Coordinates of C-alpha atoms in Angstrom, one line a residue:
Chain A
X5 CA -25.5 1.9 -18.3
X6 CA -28.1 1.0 -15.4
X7 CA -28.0 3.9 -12.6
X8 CA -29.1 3.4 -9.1
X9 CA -30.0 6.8 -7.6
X10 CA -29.5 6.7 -3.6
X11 CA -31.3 9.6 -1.7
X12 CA -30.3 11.8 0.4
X13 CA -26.2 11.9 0.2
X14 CA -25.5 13.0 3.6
X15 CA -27.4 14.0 6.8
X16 CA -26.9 14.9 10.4
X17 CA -29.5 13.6 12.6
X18 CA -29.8 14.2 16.5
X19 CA -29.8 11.1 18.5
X20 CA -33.4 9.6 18.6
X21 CA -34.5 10.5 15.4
X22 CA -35.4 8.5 12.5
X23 CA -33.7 9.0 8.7
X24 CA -35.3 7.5 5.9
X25 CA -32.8 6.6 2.3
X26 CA -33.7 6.2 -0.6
X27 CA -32.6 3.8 -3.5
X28 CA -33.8 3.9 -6.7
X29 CA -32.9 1.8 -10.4
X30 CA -33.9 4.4 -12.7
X31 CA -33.6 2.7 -15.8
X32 CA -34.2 -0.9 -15.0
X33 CA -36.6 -2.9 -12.7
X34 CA -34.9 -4.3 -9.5
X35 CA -36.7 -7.2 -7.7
X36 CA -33.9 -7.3 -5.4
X37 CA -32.0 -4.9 -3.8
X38 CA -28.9 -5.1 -0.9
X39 CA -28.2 -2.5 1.8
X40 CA -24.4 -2.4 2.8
X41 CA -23.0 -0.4 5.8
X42 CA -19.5 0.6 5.7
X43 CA -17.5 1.8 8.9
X44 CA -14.4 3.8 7.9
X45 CA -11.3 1.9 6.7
X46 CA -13.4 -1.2 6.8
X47 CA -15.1 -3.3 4.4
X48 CA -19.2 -3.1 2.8
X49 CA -21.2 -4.9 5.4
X50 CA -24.2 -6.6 3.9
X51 CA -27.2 -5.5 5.9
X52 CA -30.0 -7.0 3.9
X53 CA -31.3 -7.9 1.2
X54 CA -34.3 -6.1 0.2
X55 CA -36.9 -8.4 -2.2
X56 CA -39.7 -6.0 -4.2
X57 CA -43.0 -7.4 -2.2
X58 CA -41.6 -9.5 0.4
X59 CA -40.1 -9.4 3.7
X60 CA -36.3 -8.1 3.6
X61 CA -34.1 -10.2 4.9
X62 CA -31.5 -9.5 7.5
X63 CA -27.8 -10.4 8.0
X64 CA -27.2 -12.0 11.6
X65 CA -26.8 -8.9 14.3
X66 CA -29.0 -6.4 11.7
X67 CA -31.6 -5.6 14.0
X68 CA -34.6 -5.5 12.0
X69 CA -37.2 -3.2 14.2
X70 CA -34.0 -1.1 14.3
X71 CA -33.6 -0.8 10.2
X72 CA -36.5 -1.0 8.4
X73 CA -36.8 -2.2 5.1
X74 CA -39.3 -1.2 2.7
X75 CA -39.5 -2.6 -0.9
X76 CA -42.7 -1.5 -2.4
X77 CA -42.1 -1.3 -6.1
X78 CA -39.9 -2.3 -8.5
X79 CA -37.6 0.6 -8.4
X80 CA -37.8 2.1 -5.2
X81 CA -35.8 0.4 -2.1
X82 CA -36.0 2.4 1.5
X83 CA -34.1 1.6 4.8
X84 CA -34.9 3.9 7.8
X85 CA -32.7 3.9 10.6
X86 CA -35.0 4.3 13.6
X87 CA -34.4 5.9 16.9
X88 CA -30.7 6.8 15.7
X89 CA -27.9 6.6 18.3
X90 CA -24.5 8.2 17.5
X91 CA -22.6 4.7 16.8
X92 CA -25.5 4.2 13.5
X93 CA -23.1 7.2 12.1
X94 CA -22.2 5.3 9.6
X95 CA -21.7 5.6 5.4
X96 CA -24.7 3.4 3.9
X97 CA -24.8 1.7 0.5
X98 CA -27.5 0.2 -1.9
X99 CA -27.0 -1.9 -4.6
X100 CA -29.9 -3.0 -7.0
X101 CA -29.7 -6.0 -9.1
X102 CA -30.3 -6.4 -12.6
X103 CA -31.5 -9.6 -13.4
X104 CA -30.1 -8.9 -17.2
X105 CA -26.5 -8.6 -16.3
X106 CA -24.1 -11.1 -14.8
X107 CA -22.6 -7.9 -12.7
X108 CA -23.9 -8.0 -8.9
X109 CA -25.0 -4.5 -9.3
X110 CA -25.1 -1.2 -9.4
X111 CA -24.4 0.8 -6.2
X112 CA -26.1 4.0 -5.4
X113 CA -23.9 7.2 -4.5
X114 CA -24.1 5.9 -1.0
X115 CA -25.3 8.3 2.1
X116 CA -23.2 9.3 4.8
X117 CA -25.1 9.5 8.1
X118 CA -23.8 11.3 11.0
X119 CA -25.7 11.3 14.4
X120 CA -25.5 13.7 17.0
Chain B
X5 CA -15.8 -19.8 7.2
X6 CA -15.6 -17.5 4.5
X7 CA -12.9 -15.4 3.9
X8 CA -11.4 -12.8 1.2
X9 CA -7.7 -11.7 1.5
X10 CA -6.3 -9.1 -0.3
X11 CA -3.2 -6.6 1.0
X12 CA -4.2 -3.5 3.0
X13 CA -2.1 -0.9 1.2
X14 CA 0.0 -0.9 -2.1
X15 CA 2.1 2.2 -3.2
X16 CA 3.1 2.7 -7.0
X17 CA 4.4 5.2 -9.3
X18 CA 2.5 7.3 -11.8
X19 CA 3.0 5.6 -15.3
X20 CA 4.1 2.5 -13.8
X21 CA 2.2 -1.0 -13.6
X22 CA 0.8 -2.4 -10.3
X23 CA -0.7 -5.6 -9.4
X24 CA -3.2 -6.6 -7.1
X25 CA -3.5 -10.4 -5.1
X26 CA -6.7 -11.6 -4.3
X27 CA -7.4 -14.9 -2.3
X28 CA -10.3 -16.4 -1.3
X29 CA -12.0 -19.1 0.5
X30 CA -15.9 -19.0 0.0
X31 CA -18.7 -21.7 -0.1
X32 CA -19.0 -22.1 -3.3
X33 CA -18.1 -19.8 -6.5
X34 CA -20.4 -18.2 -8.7
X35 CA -17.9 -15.4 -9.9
X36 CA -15.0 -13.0 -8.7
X37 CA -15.7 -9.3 -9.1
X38 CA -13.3 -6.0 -9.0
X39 CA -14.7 -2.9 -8.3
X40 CA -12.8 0.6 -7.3
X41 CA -13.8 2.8 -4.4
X42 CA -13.2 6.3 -4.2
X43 CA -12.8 7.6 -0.7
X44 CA -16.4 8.6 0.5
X45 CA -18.1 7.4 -2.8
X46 CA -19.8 4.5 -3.8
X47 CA -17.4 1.1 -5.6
X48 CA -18.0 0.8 -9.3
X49 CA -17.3 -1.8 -10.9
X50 CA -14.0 -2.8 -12.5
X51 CA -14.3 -6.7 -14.0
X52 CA -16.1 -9.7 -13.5
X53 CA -14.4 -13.3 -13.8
X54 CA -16.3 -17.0 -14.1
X55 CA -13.7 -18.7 -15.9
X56 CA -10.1 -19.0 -15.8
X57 CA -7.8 -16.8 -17.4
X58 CA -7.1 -13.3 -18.0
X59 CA -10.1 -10.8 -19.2
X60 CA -8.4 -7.5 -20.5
X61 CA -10.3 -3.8 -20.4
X62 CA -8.1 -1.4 -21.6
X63 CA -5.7 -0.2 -18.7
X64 CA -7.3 -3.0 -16.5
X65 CA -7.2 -6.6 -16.6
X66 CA -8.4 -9.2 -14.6
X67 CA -6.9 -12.9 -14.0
X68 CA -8.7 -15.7 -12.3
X69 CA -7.8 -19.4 -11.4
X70 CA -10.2 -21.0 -9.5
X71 CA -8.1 -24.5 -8.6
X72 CA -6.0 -22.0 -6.7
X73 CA -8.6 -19.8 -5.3
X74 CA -6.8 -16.7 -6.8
X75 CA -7.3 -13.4 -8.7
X76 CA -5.4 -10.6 -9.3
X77 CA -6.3 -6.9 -10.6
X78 CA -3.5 -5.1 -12.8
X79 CA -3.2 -2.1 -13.8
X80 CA -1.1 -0.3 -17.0
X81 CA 0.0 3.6 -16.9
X82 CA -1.1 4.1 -13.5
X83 CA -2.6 7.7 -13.2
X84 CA -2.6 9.5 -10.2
X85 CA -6.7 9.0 -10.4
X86 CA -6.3 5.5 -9.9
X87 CA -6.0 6.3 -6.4
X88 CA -8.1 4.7 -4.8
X89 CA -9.5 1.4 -2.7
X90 CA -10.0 -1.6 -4.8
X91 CA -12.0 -3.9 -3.8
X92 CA -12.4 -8.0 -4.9
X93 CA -15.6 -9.9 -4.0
X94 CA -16.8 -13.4 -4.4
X95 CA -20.2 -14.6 -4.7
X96 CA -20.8 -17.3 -3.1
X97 CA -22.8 -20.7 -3.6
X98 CA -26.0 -18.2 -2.7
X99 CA -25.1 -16.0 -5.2
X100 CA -24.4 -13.2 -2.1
X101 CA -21.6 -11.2 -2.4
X102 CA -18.5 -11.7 0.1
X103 CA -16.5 -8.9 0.2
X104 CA -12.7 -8.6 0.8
X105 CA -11.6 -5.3 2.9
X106 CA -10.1 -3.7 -0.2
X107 CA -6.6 -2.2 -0.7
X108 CA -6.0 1.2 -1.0
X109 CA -3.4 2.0 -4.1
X110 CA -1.5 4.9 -3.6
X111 CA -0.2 6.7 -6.6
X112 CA 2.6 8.7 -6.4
X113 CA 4.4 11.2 -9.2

């Protein structure tokens, strides 16, 4: 079956610092691709939705300059979490869509991102 | 608004059946999907629903009825690996997900 590779599975950050994942389809071309956050105990927040070549677009309260979105080929997705504060700690999700299958996607392993 | 319902917390025995309830109220349907969600991992996907009726896969099945706005999960000879959050999401009229806040099953010997 498709796999989505997400990069790296967990890091510690100091507060300030930017961390960039990565999501990849490894065996099928994604044109779109969807960043979820998930708090503890809570549901998958839809971030955005990242389109290969285009602007991302964000959910309402996503900060944009905040996560950055980058979609530059067909298989690669990256968000970066700039200037990280300790409430962006935070397990984040990535999803890529293949436009063959009626199933939303296929998640990536998901990193958990802690900030000191 | 949109909104997915589905209990917080369901405890079962290993070996037994357990089923899970999931309502909805979305803008539109465009499908109902099951995934499970290991703690700390990623959700994989369980069953995907369009029509009504029941769609069977092996241990799993799925049931759908749109009038209603209602789906359940159930599962046969519960292992104690099926312990885990199961979650139900809608796509909506946009084709974007909606997600419900899952239920964590609890499996017990």
């Amino acid at each position: 079956g498709a796999v989505v590779s997400q990069h790296p599975s967990r890091v510690i950050c100091k507060s300030g610092t930017s961390v960039k994942i990565e999501c990849r389809s490894l065996d099928f071309q994604a044109t779109t691709m969807f960043w979820y956050r998930q708090f503890p105990k809570q549901s998958l927040m839809l971030m955005a939705t990242s389109n290969e070549g285009s602007k991302a677009t964000y959910e309402q309260g996503v900060e944009k300059d905040k996560f950055l979105i980058n979609h530059a080929s067909l298989t690669l997705s990256t968000l970066t979490v700039t200037s990280a504060h300790p409430e962006d700690s935070s397990f984040y999700i990535c999803s890529a869509r293949n436009e063959d299958s009626n199933t939303e996607a296929f998640f990536g392993q998901g990193t958990r991102l802690t900030v000191v | 608004g949109q909104n997915i319902d589905q209990p917080t917390e369901m405890t079962a025995t290993e070996g037994a059946i357990v089923q899970i309830n999931c309502t909805y109220q979305t803008s539109g349907f465009n499908g109902l999907f099951w995934y499970q969600q290991h703690a700390g991992e990623a959700p994989t996907f369980l069953s995907y629903n369009v029509l009504d009726g029941l769609e069977e896969k092996g241990r799993f099945s799925s049931f759908l009825s749109r009038s209603k706005g209602y789906s359940y999960l159930l599962l046969k000879e519960l292992q104690m690996k099926d312990s885990a959050s199961y979650l139900c999401a809608v796509k909506d009229s946009n084709y974007q997900l909606i997600w419900g806040a899952g239920t964590k099953l609890i499996i017990k010997p």
